[in-house]
Coordinates of C-alpha atoms and ligand atoms in Angstrom, one line a residue:
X1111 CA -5.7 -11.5 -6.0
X1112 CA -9.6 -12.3 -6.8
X1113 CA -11.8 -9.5 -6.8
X1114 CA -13.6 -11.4 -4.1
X1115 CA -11.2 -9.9 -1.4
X1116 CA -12.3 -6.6 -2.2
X1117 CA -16.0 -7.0 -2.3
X1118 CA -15.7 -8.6 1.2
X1119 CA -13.5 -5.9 2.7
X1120 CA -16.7 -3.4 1.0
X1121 CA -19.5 -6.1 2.5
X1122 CA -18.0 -5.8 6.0
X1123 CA -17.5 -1.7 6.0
X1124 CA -21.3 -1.4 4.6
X1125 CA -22.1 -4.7 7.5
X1126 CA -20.8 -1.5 10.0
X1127 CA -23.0 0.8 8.1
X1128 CA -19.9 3.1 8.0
X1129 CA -21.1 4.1 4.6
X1130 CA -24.5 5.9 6.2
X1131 CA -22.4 8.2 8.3
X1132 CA -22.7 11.6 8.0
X1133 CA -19.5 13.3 6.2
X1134 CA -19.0 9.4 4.6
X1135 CA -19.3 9.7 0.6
X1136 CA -19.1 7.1 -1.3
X1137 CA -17.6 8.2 -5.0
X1138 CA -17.8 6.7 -8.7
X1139 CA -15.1 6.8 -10.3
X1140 CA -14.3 7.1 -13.7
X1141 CA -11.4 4.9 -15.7
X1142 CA -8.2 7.0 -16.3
X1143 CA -7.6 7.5 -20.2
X1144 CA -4.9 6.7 -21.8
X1145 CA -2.4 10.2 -21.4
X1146 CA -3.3 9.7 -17.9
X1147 CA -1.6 6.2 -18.0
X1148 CA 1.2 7.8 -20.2
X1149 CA 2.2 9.4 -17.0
X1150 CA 3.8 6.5 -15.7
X1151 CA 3.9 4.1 -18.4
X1152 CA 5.3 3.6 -22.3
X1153 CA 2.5 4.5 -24.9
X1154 CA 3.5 1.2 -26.8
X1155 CA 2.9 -0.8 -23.4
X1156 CA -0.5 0.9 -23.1
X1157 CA -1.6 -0.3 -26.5
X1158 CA -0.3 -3.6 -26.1
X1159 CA -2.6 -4.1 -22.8
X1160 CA -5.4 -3.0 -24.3
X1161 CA -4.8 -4.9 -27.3
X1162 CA -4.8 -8.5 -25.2
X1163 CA -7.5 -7.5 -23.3
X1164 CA -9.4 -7.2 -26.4
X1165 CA -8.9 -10.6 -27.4
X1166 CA -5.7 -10.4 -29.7
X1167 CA -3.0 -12.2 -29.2
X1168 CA 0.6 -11.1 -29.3
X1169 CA 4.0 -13.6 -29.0
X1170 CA 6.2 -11.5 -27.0
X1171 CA 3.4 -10.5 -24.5
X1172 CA 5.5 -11.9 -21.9
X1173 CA 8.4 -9.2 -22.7
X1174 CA 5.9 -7.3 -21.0
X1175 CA 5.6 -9.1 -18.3
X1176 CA 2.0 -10.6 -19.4
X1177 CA 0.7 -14.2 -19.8
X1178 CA 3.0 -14.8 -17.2
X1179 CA 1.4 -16.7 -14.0
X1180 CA 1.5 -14.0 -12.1
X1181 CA -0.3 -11.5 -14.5
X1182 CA -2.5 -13.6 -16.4
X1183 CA -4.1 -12.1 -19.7
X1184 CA -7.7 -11.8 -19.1
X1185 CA -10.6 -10.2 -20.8
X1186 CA -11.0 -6.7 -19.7
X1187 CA -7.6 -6.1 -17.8
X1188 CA -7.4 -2.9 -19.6
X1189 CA -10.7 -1.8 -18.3
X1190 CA -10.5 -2.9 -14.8
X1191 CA -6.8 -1.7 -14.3
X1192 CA -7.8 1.8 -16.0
X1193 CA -10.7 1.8 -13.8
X1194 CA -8.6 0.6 -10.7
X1195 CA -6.1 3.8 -11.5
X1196 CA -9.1 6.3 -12.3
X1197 CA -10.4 5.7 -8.8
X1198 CA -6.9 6.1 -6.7
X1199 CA -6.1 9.4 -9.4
X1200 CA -10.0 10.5 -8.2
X1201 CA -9.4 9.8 -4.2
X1202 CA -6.1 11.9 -5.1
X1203 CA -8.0 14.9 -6.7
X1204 CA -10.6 15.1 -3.6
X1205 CA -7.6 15.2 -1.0
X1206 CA -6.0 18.1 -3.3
X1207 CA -9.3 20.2 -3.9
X1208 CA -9.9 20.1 0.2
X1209 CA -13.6 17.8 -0.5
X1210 CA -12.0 15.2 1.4
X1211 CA -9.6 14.7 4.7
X1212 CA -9.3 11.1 3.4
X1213 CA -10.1 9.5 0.3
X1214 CA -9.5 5.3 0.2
X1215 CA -9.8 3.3 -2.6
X1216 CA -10.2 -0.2 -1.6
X1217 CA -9.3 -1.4 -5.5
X1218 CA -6.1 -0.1 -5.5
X1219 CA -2.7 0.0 -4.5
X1220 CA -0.8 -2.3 -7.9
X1221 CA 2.5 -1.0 -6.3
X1222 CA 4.2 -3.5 -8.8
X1223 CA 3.5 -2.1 -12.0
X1224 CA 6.4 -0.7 -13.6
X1225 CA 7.2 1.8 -16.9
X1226 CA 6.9 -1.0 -19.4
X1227 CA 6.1 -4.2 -17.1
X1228 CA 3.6 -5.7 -15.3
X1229 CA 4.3 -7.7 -12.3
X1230 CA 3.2 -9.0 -9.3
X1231 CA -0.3 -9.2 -10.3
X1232 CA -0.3 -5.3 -11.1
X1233 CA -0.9 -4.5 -14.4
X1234 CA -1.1 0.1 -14.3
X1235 CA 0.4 1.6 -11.2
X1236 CA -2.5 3.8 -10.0
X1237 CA -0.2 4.8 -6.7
X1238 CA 2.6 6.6 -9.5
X1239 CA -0.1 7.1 -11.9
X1240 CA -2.0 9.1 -9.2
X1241 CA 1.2 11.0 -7.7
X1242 CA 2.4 12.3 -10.8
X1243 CA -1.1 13.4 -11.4
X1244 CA -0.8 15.2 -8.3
X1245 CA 2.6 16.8 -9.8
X1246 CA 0.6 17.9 -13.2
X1247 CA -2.3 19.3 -11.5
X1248 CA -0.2 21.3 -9.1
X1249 CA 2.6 22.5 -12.1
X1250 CA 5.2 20.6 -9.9
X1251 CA 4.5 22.5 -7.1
X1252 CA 3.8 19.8 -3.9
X1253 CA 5.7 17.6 -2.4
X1254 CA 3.9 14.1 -1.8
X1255 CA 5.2 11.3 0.6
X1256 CA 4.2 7.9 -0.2
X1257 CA 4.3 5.1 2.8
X1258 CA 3.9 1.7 1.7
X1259 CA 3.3 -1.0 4.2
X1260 CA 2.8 -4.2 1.9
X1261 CA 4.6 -6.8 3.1
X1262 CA 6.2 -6.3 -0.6
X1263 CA 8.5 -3.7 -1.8
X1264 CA 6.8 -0.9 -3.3
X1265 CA 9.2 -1.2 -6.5
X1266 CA 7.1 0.1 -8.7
X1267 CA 6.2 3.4 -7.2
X1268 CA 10.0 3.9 -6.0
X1269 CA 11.1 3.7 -9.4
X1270 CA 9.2 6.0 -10.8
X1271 CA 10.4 8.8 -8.9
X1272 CA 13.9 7.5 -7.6
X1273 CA 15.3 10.7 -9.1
X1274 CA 12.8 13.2 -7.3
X1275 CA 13.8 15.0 -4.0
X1276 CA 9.7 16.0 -4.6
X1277 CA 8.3 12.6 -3.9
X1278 CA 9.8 11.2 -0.5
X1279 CA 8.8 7.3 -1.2
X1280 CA 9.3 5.3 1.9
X1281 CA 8.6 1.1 1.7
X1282 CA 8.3 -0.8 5.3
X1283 CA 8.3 -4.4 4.1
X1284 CA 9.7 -8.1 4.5
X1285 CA 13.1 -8.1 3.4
X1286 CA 14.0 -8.7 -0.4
X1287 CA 16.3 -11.7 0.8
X1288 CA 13.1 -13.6 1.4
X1289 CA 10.5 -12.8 -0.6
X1290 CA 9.2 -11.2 -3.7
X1291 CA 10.2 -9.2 -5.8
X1292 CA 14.0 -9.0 -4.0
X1293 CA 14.6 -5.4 -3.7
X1294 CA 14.3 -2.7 -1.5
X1295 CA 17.5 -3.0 0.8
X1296 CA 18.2 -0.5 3.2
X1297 CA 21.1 1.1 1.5
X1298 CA 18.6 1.8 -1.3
X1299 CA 18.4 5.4 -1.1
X1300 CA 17.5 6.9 -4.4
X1301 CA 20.0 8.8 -7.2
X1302 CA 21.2 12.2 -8.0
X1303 CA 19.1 15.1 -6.9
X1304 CA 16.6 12.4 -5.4
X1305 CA 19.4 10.8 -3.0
X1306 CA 18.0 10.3 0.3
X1307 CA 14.5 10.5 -0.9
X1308 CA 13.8 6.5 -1.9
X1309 CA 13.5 5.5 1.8
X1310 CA 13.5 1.1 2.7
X1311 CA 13.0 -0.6 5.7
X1312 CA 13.4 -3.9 5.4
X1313 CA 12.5 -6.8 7.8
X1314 CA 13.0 -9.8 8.5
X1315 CA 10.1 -13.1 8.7
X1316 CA 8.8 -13.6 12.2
X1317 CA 9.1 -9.5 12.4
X1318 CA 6.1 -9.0 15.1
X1319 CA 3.8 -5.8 16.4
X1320 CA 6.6 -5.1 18.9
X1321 CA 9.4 -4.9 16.5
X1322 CA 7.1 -3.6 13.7
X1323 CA 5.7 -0.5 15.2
X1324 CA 9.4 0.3 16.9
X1325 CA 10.7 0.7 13.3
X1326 CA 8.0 2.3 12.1
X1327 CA 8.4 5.0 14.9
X1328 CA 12.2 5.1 14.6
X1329 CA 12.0 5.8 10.8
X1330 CA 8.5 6.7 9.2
X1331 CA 7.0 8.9 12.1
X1332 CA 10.3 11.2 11.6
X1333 CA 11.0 11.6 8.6
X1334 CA 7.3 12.6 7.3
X1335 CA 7.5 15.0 10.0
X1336 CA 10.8 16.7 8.7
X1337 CA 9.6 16.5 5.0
X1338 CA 6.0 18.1 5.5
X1339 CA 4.4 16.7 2.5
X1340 CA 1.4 18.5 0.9
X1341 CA -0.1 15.1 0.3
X1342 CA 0.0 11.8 1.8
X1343 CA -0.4 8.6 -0.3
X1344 CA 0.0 5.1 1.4
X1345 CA -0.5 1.5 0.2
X1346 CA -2.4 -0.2 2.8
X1347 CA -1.2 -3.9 2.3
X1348 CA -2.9 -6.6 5.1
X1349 CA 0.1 -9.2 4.0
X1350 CA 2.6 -8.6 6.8
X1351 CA -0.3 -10.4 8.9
X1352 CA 0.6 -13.2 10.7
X1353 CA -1.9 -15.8 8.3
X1354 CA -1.0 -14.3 5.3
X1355 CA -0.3 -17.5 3.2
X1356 CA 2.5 -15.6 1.0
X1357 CA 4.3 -13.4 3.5
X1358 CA 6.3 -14.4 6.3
X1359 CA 5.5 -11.3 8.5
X1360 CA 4.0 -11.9 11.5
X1361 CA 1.8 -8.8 12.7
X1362 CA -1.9 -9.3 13.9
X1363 CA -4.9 -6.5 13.4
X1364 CA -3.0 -4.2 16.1
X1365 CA 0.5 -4.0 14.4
X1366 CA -1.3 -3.1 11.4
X1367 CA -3.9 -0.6 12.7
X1368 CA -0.9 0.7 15.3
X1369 CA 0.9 2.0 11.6
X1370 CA -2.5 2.9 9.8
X1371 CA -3.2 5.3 13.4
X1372 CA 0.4 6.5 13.0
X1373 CA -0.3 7.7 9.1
X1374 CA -3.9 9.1 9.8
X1375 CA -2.2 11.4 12.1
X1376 CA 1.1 12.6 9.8
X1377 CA -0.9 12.9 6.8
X1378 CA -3.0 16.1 8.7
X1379 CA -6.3 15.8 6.9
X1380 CA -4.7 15.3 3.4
X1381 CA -4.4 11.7 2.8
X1382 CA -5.0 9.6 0.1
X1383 CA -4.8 5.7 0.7
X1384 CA -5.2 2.7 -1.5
X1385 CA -5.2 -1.0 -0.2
X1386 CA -3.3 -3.6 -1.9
X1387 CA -1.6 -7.0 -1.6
X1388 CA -3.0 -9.4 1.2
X1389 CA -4.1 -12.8 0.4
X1390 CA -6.2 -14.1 3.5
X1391 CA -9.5 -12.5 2.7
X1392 CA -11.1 -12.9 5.9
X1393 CA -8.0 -11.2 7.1
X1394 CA -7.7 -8.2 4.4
X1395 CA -11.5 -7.4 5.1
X1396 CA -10.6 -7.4 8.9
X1397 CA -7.9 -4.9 8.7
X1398 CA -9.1 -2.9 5.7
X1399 CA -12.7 -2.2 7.8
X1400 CA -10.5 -1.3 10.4
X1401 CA -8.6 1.0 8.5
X1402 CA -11.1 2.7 7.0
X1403 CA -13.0 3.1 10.9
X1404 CA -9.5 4.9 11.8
X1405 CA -9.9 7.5 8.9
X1406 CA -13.6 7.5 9.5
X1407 CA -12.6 8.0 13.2
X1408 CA -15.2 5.2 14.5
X1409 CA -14.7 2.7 16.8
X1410 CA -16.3 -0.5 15.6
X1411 CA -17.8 -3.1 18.1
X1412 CA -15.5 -6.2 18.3
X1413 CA -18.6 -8.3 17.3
X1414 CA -18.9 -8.6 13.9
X1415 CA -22.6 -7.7 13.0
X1416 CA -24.8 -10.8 12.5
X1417 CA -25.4 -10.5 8.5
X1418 CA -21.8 -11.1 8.2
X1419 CA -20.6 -12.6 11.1
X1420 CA -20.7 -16.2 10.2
X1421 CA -18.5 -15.2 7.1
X1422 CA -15.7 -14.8 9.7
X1423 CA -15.1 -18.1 11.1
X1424 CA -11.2 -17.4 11.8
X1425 CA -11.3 -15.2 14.5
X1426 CA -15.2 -16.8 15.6
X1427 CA -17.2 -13.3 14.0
X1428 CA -14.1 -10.8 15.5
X1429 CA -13.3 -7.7 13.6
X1430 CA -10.1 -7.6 15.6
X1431 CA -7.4 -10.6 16.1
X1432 CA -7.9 -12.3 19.9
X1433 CA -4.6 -14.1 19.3
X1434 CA -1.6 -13.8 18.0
X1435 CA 1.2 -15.7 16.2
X1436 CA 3.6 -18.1 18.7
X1437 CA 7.3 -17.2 18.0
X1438 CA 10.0 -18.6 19.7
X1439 CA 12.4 -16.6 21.6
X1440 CA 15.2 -17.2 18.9
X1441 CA 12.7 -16.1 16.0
X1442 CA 11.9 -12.9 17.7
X1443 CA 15.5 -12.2 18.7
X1444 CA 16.5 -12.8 14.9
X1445 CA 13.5 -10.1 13.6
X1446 CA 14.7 -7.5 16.2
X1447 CA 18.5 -7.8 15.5
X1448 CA 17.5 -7.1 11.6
X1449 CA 14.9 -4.4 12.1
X1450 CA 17.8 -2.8 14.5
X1451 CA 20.2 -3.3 11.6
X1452 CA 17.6 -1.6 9.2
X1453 CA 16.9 1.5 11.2
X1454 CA 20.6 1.9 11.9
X1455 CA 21.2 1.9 8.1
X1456 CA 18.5 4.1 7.2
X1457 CA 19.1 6.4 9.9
X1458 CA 23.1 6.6 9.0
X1459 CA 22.8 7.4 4.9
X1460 CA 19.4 8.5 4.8
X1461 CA 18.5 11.2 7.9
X1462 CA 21.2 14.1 6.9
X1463 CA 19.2 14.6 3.7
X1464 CA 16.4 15.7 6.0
X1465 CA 18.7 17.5 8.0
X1466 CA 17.9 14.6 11.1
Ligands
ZN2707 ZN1 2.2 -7.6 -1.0

């Protein structure tokens, strides 16, 4: 989770001088204050970040989920999560004010974070923070879907509005069964008034483009469609790739680009996207310049330009994959017998809520 993997995705994208195009901003942002991070987390779990972050030590920090090895305490955490939420709260303004069709903050997407917790090497959820931002500014008046297509479940953001029938939250990930944090089933489907609007779609390791993009289509495509947001937020996670060394998804460049194509076009011209997990950085900097040519709407020559090319030894200076992973029949058969199982389930307890 080193900053590193950013800075690379940010070195290729300004390698493709996407950043000189005309129409192409890009935007400082400032750090979200503390009410802002009240939003979606306790006031007592604020202060205690800060409070480590600043050098002091507490006992219990781990109650909250901190010193652990997954969220290390580090100098400064306060300031570069605040920062990290203040940019994906800023992307989520421009959508909402109409100075952007698409707004994509590369440092963000810590879809982990919960009320009181940190976890999974998110400390603030700027994803929740920045949706229920979107609520305040619009006096609860907008409906916002929120895809995530981490490899991990997007716990963090479907807890905070698992009540909501105004937040449609829908998580496309590797199944809970296998790997971190173990939630997000199908049958998962939110509670009272926000029943049917927690949306999972869980798959299984080996899952490949084929399989991927079918589920996607069966479940995603439709139900943003029937629910019309006003906004689109997505998490933009590279670990379902194939190299990834923590997931056990199997897509390449096109499986994830196939789904990033898929939400430029439901979101309309009012998206808001953040990255997220992915733990290859040769590969997050490969999909995350190719996301951000799809919302730029370039197409990028295969040939990674020289200043940066010899950074990219994997795929021999490629932006996108040449190859792919090698699955056995029996693995594939096994990923496409889940998904099926997965779409069926969502499609049985979750499609009449959207009248589908
Ligand atoms: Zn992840």
């Amino acid at each position: 989770m080193k900053p590193e993997r950013i800075l690379r995705a940010y070195e290729l994208i300004k390698a493709y001088r996407l950043l000189d195009r005309e129409g192409l901003a890009t935007v400082e942002p400032e750090p979200a204050s503390d009410e802002d991070l009240a939003l979606c987390h306790s006031k007592e779990y604020v202060q205690v970040v800060k409070f480590l972050s600043g050098g002091g030590s507490a006992g219990a920090s781990w109650r909250y989920g901190l010193g652990t090895a997954d969220n290390p305490v580090v100098p400064q955490m306060y300031e570069a999560s605040a920062l990290s939420v203040g940019a994906t709260m800023r992307a989520a303004d421009l959508v909402l004010d109409g100075e952007a069709e698409v707004a994509f903050n590369l440092g963000g997407g810590m879809h982990h974070a919960h009320q009181e917790r940190a976890a999974g090497f998110c400390v603030f959820n700027d994803l929740a923070i920045a949706i229920a931002h979107l609520l305040r500014r619009t006096d609860n008046d907008a409906k916002i879907a929120y895809v995530d297509i981490d490899a991990h479940h997007g716990d963090g953001v479907q807890e905070a509005f698992y009540d909501s029938d105004q937040v449609l939250t829908i998580s496309v990930h590797e199944s809970g069964r296998f790997l971190f944090p173990g939630t997000g089933a199908a049958e998962d489907i939110g509670r009272g008034r926000g029943e049917g609007y927690a949306v999972n779609l869980p798959l299984a390791p080996f899952t490949d483009d084929e399989i991927y993009l079918w589920a996607f289509g069966e479940i995603v495509i439709p139900l943003l469609d029937s629910f019309q947001a006003d906004i689109l937020v997505t998490q933009l996670g590279a670990d379902t790739h194939y190299m990834d060394p923590l997931a056990h998804m199997c897509l390449t460049t096109d499986g994830f680009l196939g789904a990033v194509r898929h939400l430029k076009r439901l979101a309309h011209g009012r998206w808001a996207a953040a990255a997220g997990g992915g733990y290859d950085s040769e590969v997050v900097a490969r999909c995350w310049t190719l996301a951000f040519a799809e919302m730029a709407e370039v197409n990028l020559r295969q040939n990674i330009p020289k200043s940066q090319a010899a950074n990219y030894p994997g795929t021999s200076g490629q932006l996108r994959d040449h190859e792919g992973p090698e699955l056995k029949e029996e693995q594939k058969s096994v990923a496409r017998t889940f998904a099926e199982h997965s779409v069926a389930t969502v499609r049985r307890l979750v499609f009449p809520h959207h009248g589908l």
